[in-house]
XYZ file of C-alpha atoms in Angstrom:
589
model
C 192.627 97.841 67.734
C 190.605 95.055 68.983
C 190.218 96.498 72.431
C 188.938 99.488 70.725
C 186.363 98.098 68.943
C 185.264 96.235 71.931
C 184.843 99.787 73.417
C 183.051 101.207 70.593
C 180.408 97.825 71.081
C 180.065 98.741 74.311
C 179.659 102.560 73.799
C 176.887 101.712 71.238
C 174.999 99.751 73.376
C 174.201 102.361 75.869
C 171.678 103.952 73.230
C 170.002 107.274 74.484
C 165.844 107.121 74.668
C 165.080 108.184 71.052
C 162.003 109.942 69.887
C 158.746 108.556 68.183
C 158.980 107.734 64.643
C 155.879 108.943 63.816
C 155.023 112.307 61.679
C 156.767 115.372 63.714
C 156.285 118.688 63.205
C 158.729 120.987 60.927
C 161.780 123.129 63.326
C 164.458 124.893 61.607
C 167.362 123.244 61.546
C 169.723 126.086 59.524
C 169.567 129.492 58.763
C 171.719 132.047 57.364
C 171.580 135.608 56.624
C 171.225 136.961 52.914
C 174.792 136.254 52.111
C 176.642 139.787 51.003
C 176.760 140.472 47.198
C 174.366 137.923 46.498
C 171.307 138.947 45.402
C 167.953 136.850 44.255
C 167.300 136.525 40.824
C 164.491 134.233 40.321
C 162.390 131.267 42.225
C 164.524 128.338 41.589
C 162.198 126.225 38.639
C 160.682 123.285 40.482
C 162.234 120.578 37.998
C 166.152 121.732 38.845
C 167.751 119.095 39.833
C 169.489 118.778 43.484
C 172.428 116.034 45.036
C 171.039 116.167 48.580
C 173.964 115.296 51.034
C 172.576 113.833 54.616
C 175.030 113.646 56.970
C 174.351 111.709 59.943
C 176.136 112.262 63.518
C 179.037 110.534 64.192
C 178.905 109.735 67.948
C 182.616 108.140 68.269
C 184.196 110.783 66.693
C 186.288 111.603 69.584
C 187.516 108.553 70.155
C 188.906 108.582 66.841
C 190.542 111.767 67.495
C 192.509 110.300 69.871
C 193.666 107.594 67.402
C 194.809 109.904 65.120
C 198.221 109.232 65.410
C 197.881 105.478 65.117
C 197.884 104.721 61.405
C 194.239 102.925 61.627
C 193.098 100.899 58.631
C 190.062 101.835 56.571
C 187.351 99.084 58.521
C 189.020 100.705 61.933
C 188.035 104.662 60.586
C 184.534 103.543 59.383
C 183.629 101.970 62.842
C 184.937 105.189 64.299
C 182.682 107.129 62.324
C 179.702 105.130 61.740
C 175.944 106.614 62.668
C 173.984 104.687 65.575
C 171.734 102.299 64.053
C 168.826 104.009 65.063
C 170.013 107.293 63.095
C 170.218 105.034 60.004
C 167.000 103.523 60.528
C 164.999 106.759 61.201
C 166.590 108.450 58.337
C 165.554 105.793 56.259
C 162.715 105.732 57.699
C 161.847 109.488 56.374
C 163.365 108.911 52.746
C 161.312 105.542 52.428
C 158.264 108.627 53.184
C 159.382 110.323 50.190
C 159.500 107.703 47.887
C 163.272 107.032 47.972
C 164.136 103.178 47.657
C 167.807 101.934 48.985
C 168.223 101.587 45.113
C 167.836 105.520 45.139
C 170.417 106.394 47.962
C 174.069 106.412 47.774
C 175.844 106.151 51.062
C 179.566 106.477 51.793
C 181.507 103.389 52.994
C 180.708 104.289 56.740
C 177.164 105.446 55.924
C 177.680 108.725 57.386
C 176.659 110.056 54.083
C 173.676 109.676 52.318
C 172.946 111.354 48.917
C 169.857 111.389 46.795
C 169.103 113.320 43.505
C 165.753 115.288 44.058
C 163.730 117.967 42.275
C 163.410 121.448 43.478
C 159.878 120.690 44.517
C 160.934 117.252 46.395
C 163.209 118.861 48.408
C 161.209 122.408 49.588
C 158.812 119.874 50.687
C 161.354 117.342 52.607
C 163.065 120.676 53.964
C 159.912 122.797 54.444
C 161.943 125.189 52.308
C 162.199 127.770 49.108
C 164.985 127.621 46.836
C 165.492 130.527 44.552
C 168.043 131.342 42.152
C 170.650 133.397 43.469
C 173.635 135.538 41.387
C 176.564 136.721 42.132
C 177.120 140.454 42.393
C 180.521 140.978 41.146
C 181.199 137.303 38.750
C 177.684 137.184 37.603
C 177.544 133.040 38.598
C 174.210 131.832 39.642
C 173.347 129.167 42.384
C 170.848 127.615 43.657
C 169.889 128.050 47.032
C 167.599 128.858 50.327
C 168.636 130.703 53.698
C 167.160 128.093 56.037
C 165.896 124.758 56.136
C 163.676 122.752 58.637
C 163.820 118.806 59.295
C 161.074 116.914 61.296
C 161.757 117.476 65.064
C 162.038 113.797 65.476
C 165.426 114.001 63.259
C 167.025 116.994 64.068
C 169.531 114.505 67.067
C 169.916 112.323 63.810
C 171.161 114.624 60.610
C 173.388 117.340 61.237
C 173.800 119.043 58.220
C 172.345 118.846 54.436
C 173.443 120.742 51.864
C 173.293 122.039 49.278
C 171.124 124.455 51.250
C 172.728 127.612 52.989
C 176.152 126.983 51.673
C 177.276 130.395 49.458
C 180.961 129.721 49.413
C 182.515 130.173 45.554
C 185.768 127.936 45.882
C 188.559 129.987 44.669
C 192.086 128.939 43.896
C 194.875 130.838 45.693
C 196.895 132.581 43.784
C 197.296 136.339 43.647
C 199.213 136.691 40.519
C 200.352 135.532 36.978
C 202.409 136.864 34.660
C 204.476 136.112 31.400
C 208.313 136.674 30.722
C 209.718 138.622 29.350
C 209.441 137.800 25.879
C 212.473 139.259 24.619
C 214.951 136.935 26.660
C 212.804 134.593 27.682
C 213.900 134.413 31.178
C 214.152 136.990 34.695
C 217.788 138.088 34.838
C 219.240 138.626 37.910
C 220.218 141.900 39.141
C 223.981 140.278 40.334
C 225.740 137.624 39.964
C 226.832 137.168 43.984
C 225.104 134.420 45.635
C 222.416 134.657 48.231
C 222.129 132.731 51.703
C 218.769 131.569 52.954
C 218.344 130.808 55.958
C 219.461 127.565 56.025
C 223.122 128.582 55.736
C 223.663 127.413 51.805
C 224.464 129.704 48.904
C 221.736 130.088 46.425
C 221.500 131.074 43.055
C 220.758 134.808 42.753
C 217.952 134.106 40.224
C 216.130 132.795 43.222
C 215.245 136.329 44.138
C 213.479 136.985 41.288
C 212.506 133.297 39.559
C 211.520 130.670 41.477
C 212.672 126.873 40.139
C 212.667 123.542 41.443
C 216.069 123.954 41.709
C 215.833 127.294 43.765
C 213.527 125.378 46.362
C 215.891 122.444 47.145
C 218.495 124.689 47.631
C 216.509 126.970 49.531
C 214.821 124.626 51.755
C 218.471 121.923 52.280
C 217.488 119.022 49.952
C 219.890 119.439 47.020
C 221.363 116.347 47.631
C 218.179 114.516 48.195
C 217.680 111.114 45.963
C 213.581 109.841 46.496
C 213.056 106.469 45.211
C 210.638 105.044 43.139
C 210.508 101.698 44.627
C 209.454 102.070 47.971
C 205.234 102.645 47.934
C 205.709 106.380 48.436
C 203.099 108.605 47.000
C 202.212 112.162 46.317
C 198.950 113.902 45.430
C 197.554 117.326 44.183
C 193.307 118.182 43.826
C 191.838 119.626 41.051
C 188.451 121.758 41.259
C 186.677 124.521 38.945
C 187.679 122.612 35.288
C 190.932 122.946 36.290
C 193.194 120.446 34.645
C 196.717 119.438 34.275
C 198.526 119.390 30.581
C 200.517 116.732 30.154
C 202.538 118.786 27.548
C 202.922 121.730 29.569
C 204.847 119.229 32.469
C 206.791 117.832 29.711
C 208.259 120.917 28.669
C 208.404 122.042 32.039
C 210.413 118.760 32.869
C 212.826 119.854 30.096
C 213.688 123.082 31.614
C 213.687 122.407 35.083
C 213.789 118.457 35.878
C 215.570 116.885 32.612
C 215.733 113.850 33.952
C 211.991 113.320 34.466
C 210.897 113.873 30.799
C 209.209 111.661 29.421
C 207.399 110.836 32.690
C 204.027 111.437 34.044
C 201.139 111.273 36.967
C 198.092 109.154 37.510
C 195.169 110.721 36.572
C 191.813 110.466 38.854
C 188.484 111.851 38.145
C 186.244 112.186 41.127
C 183.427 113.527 38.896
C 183.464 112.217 35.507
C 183.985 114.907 32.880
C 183.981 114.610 28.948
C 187.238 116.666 29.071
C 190.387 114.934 27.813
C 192.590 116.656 30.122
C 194.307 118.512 27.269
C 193.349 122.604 28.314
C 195.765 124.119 30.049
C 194.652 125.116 33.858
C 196.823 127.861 35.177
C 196.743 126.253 38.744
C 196.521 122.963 37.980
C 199.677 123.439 35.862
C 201.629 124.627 38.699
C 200.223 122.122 41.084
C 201.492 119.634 39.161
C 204.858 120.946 37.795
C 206.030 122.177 40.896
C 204.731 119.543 43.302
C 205.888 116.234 40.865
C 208.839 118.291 39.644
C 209.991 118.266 43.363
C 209.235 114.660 44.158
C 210.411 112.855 41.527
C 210.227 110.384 40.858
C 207.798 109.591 43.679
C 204.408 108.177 42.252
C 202.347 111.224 41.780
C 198.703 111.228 41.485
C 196.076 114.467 40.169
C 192.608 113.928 41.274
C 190.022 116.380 39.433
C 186.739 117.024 40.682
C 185.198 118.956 38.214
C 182.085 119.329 38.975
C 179.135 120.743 37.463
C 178.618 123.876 35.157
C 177.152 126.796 36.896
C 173.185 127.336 36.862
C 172.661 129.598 34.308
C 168.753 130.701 34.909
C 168.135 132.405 31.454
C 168.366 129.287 29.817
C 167.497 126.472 32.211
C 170.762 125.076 32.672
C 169.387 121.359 34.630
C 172.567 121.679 36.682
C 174.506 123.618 39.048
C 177.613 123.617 40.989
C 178.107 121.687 44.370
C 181.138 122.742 47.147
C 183.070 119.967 46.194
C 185.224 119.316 49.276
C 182.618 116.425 50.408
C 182.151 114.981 47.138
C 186.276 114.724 47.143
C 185.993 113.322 50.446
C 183.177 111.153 49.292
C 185.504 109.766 46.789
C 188.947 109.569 48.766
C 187.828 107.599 51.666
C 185.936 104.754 50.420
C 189.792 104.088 48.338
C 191.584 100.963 50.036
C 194.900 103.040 48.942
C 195.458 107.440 49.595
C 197.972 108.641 48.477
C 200.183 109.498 51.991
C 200.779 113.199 51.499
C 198.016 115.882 49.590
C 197.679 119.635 49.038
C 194.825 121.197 48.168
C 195.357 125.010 47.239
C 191.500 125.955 46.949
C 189.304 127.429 49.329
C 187.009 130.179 50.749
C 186.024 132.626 53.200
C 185.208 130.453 56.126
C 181.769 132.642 56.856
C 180.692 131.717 53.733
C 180.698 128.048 54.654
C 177.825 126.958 57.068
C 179.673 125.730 60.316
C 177.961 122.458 60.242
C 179.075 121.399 56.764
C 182.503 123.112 57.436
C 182.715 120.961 60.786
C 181.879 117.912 59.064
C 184.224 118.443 55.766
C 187.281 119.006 58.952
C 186.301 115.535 60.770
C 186.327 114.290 56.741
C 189.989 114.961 56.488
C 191.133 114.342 59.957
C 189.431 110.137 59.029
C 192.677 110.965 56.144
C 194.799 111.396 59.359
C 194.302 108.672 61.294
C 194.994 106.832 57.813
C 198.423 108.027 57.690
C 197.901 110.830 55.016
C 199.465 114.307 55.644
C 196.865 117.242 54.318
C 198.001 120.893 53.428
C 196.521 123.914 52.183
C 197.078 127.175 51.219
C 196.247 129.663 53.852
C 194.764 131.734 51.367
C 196.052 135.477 49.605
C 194.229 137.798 51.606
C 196.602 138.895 53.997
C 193.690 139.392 57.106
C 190.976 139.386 54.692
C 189.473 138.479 51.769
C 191.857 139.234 48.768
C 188.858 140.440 46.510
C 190.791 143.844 46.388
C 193.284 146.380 47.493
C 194.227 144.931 51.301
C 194.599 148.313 52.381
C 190.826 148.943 51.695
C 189.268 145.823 52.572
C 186.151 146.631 54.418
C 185.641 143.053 55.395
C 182.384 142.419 56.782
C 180.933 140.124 58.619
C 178.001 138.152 57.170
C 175.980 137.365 60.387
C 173.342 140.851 59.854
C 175.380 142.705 62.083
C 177.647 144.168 59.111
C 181.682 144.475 61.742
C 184.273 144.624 60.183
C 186.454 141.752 61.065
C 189.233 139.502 60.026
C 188.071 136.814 57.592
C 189.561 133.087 58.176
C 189.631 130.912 55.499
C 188.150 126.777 54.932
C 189.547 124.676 54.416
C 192.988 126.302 55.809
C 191.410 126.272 59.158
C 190.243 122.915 59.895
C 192.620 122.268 62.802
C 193.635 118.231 60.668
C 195.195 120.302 57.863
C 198.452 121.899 58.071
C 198.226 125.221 56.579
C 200.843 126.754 54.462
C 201.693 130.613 54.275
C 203.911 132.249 51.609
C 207.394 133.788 51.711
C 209.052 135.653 49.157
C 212.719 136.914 48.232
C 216.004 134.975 49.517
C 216.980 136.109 52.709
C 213.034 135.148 52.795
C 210.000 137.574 54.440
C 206.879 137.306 54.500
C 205.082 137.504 50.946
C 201.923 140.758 51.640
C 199.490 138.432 50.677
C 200.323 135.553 53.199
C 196.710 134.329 54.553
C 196.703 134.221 57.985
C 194.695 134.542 60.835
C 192.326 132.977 63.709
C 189.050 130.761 62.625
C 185.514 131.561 64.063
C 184.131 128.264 64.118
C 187.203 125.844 65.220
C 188.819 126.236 68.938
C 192.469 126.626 69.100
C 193.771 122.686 69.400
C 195.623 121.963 72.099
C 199.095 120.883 69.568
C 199.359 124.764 69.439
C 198.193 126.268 72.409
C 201.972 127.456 73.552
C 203.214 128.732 70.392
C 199.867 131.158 69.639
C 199.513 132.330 73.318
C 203.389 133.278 73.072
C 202.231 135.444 70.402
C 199.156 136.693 71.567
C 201.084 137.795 74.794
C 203.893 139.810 72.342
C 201.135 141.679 70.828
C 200.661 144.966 72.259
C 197.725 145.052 74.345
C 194.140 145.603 72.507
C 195.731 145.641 69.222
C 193.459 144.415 66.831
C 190.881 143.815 69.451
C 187.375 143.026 68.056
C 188.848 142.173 64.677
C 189.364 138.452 65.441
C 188.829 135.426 67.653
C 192.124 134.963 69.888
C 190.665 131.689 70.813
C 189.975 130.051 67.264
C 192.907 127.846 65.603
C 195.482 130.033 64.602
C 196.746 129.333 60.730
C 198.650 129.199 59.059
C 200.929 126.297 60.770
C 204.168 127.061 58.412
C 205.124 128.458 55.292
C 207.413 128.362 51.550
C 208.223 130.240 49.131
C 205.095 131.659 47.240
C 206.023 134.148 44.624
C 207.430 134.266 41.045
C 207.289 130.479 40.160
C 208.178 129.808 36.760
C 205.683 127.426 34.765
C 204.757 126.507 31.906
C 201.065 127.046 30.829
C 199.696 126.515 27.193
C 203.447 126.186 25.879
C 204.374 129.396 26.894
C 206.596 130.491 30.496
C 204.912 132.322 32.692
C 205.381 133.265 36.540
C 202.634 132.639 39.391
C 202.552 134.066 42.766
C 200.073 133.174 45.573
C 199.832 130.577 48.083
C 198.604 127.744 45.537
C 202.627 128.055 45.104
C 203.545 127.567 48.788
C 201.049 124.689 49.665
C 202.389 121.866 46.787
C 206.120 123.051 47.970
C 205.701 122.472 51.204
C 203.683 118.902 50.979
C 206.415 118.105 48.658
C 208.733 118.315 50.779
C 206.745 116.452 52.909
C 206.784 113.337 51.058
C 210.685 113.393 50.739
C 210.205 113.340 54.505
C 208.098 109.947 54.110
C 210.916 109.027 51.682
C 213.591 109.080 54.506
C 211.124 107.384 56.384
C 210.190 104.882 54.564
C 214.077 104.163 54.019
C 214.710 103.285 57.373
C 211.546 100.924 57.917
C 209.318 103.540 59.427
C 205.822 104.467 58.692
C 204.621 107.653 56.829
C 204.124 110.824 58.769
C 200.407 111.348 58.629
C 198.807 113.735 60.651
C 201.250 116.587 61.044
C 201.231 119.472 63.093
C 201.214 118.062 66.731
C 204.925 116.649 65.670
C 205.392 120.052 63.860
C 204.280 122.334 67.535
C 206.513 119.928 69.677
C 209.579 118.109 68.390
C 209.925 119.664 65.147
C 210.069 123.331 65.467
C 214.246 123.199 65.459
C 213.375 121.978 62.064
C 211.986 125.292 60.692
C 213.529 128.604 59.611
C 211.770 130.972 61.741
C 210.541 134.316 59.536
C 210.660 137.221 61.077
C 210.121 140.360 58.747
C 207.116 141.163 56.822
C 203.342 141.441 57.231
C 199.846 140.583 55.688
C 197.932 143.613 55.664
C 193.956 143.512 54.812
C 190.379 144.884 56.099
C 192.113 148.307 55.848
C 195.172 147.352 58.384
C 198.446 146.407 58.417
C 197.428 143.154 59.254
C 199.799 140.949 61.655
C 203.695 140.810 61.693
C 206.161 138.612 61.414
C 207.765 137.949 64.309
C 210.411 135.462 66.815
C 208.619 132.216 66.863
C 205.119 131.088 65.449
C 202.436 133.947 63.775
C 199.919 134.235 62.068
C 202.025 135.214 58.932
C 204.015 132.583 58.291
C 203.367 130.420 61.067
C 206.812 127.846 62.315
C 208.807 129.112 59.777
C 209.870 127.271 55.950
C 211.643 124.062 56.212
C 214.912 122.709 56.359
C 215.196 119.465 54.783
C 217.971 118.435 56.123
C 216.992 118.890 59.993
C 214.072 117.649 59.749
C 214.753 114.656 58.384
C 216.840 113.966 60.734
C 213.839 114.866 63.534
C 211.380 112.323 61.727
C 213.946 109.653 60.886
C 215.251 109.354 64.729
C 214.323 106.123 67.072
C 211.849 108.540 69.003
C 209.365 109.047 66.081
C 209.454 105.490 65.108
């Protein structure tokens, strides 16, 4: 790493000729279109409250892209990612103009980030801007917001993005559906009593088709046998967004009826935003975050960070405070930590138009600094099928939101960054694609080059102009692979109940991921990190390719299922017990 360092010294001295410091003239720096089915509702009051977020460029960014793979240490990722001194100094420059004191800045451990707390009227004037109040059409939440913003001309080469501006994203959790058991026998009953095969060649229970357990998965997925220890620094996570928490009673009881021999157990507990709550409601999601993904690891040290954010603006009554996309306050948070937690799922997210590329860029080269760390990242790929999952996919209009009003596919953030793996949903044992698997091609990120083989193999199956004009065949494909995502039984406010969606599929697969770093870690090696260019390559034998099923949306039938990767279920579910044999051989040492 010292050799690289030396480069970066050297890079950084060869500073470009950079513009006056004095006074410049106003440019637009952002601008959006009125974002669909919000409307106005008022001029934002000029004592709101706003968290500014600067973010400043990071000029060795692709150097640490192609360190990814190295395990770097925290110093090493901030050097990677720091802003050229003379972007510090002329931001500071123009906050020091404004009245804002170091004392009044917080800046994240590389000091890419700066983040001041600024009235309405303050920031109009720093971003030669209006806020307004704007509501929601169809949930009635208010935000505050503006459809462009300018910067001096002088800084445009030295911020890239500040927000919250023209960000309208409303952070949803993925899953399609929840329902309770049958009360009378408090359980799914299977329609026979013969076993089913998956895929992987082992008899499972026939329950499995309708109930999903912990149980179910390790015998779906070959880990039955598996023993993780506790002993050996391994370490699990799950996030936590929209007051979601996780009820400690809830995984107790779950831990009686699926994982005896963890009661009495728990997780670490990490608040990224402080919140009065106690953590005793019951959050449907964060419930079977938690439950399924420590139920599966055990008894691997499991952590549950909540960000919870503020309380929407209500405008009727003055509310000081509104909410903030959280994924760089998480980010914020996660990397200035000496120790991550090696594997974490996230099973939020949005439609990616409704995230301004800049900040959407910037959140992906947040998590891909978790990469080069050694963490492994997945998401859901979202329940849409092709589009949005607001309604019936058959009758998904799905437009655009750039004024021209197409109908297109909508890709989904985070799914899409091309440093997350993405996780689609399955359903039934033998397993097909679940109708709601999210899946697709993103608008803003280019196809990496990990899986430029596998989605041109598919692109060249599909009949010719299929689709065409509906999506991007050049954006990163998602998702990356897939699990079951249907009919999990949890337990939520004391009572069982059974959740579908891809907020299922994402902590099932990352779970599995960290018995992966178990076996690992066993024989002397280091965690897995960064996954999918191992997954595309040297790994693919280790999947159980899907092949039937679809996710229709935006009024089609949406992609299929097919031989090899697509943009259904991507590589396939896993089996345990190849791939642990793939990641625990002398090559991936």
């Amino acid at each position: 790493m010292r050799s690289l360092l030396s480069c970066l010294a050297i890079l950084t001295s060869f500073a470009l000729a950079f513009p006056s410091r004095r006074e410049s003239p106003h440019q637009v720096k952002e601008r959006v279109f009125s974002p669909r089915d919000w409307e106005i509702h008022s001029v934002a009051p000029s004592t709101h409250r706003i968290e500014l977020k600067i973010g400043l460029p990071q000029p060795n960014f692709d150097i640490l892209e192609k360190h990814l793979y190295e395990h770097l240490s925290k110093a090493e990722v901030e050097a990677l990612v720091a802003p050229h001194p003379e972007s510090l100094e002329l931001v500071n420059d123009w906050l020091a103009s404004h009245g804002f004191g170091e004392e009044d800045i917080v800046r994240s451990p590389a000091q890419d980030w700066a983040t001041i707390v600024v009235p309405v009227r303050l920031a109009e004037k720093m971003l030669d801007t209006e806020y307004h109040v704007w509501t929601h059409a169809t949930s009635g939440e208010s935000i505050v917001r503006t459809t462009s913003y300018s910067l001096p001309i002088h800084l445009h080469d030295h911020i890239e993005v500040v927000q919250p501006t023209t960000i309208f994203a409303r952070l949803k959790s993925f899953k399609s559906t929840i329902h309770s058991l049958d009360k009378q026998t408090g359980q799914i009953v299977a329609q026979t009593n013969t076993p089913v095969v998956s895929a992987s060649g082992i008899s499972v229970d026939p329950s499995c088709n309708t109930t999903i357990t912990v149980t179910c998965l390790k015998e779906l997925y070959n880990a039955s046998s598996v023993v993780p220890s506790a002993t050996i620094n391994n370490s699990f996570a799950v996030t936590g967004y929209l007051e979601q928490f996780a009820n400690f009673q809830d995984l107790q009881s779950f831990y009686a009826l699926e994982v005896p021999e963890a009661v009495n157990t728990s997780f670490n507990v990490v608040s990224v935003v402080k919140t009065t709550s106690l953590l005793a409601e019951a959050g449907d999601e964060a419930d079977l975050d938690t439950q399924f993904g420590f139920g599966l690891t055990f008894p691997i040290n499991g952590t549950f960070f909540t960000t919870a954010g503020s309380p929407p603006f209500i405008p009727d009554i003055g509310t000081p405070t509104d909410t903030n996309e959280p994924y760089i306050t998480w980010l914020d948070f996660i990397l200035a930590q000496d120790d991550i937690p090696l594997v974490i799922s996230t099973s939020y997210g949005d439609d990616e138009q409704t995230v301004p590329e800049s900040y959407a860029k910037r959140a992906c080269a947040g998590f891909a600094q978790l990469g080069a760390r050694g963490v492994s990242l997945t998401s859901s790929s979202g329940d849409g099928g092709v589009g949005d999952g607001d309604s019936d996919p058959t009758t998904q209009t799905c437009f655009t939101n750039d004024g021209t009003n197409r109908t297109e596919f909508l890709s989904a953030f985070p799914t899409a960054c091309p440093f997350i793996t993405s996780v689609g949903g399955t359903t039934n044992v033998p397993e097909v694609a679940v109708f709601f698997s999210g899946g697709g091609f993103s608008n803003y990120f280019a196809r990496p080059s990990y899986q430029d083989a596998a989605v041109k193999a598919f692109l060249e199956k599909l009949p010719k102009g299929t689709y065409k004009g509906l999506f991007n065949p050049n954006g990163r494909a998602f998702p990356d692979v897939s699990a079951q995502a249907n009919n999990f039984l949890v337990v939520i406010s004391g009572e069982q109940e059974l959740i579908g969606g891809t907020s299922a599929s994402s902590p099932t697969f990352a779970a599995f991921v960290a018995l992966l770093n178990d076996a690992r870690l066993k024989a002397g090696l280091p965690s897995l990190g960064f996954l999918n260019p191992l997954l595309y390559s040297t790994a693919v034998s280790g999947f159980n390719d899907i092949t039937e099923g679809n996710n229709p949306g935006c009024g089609t039938e949406g992609f299929n299922a097919t031989v090899g990767w697509d943009p259904v279920t991507g590589l396939g579910t896993p089996d345990f017990g190849k791939l642990a044999e793939i990641v625990t051989s002398p090559s991936r040492a």
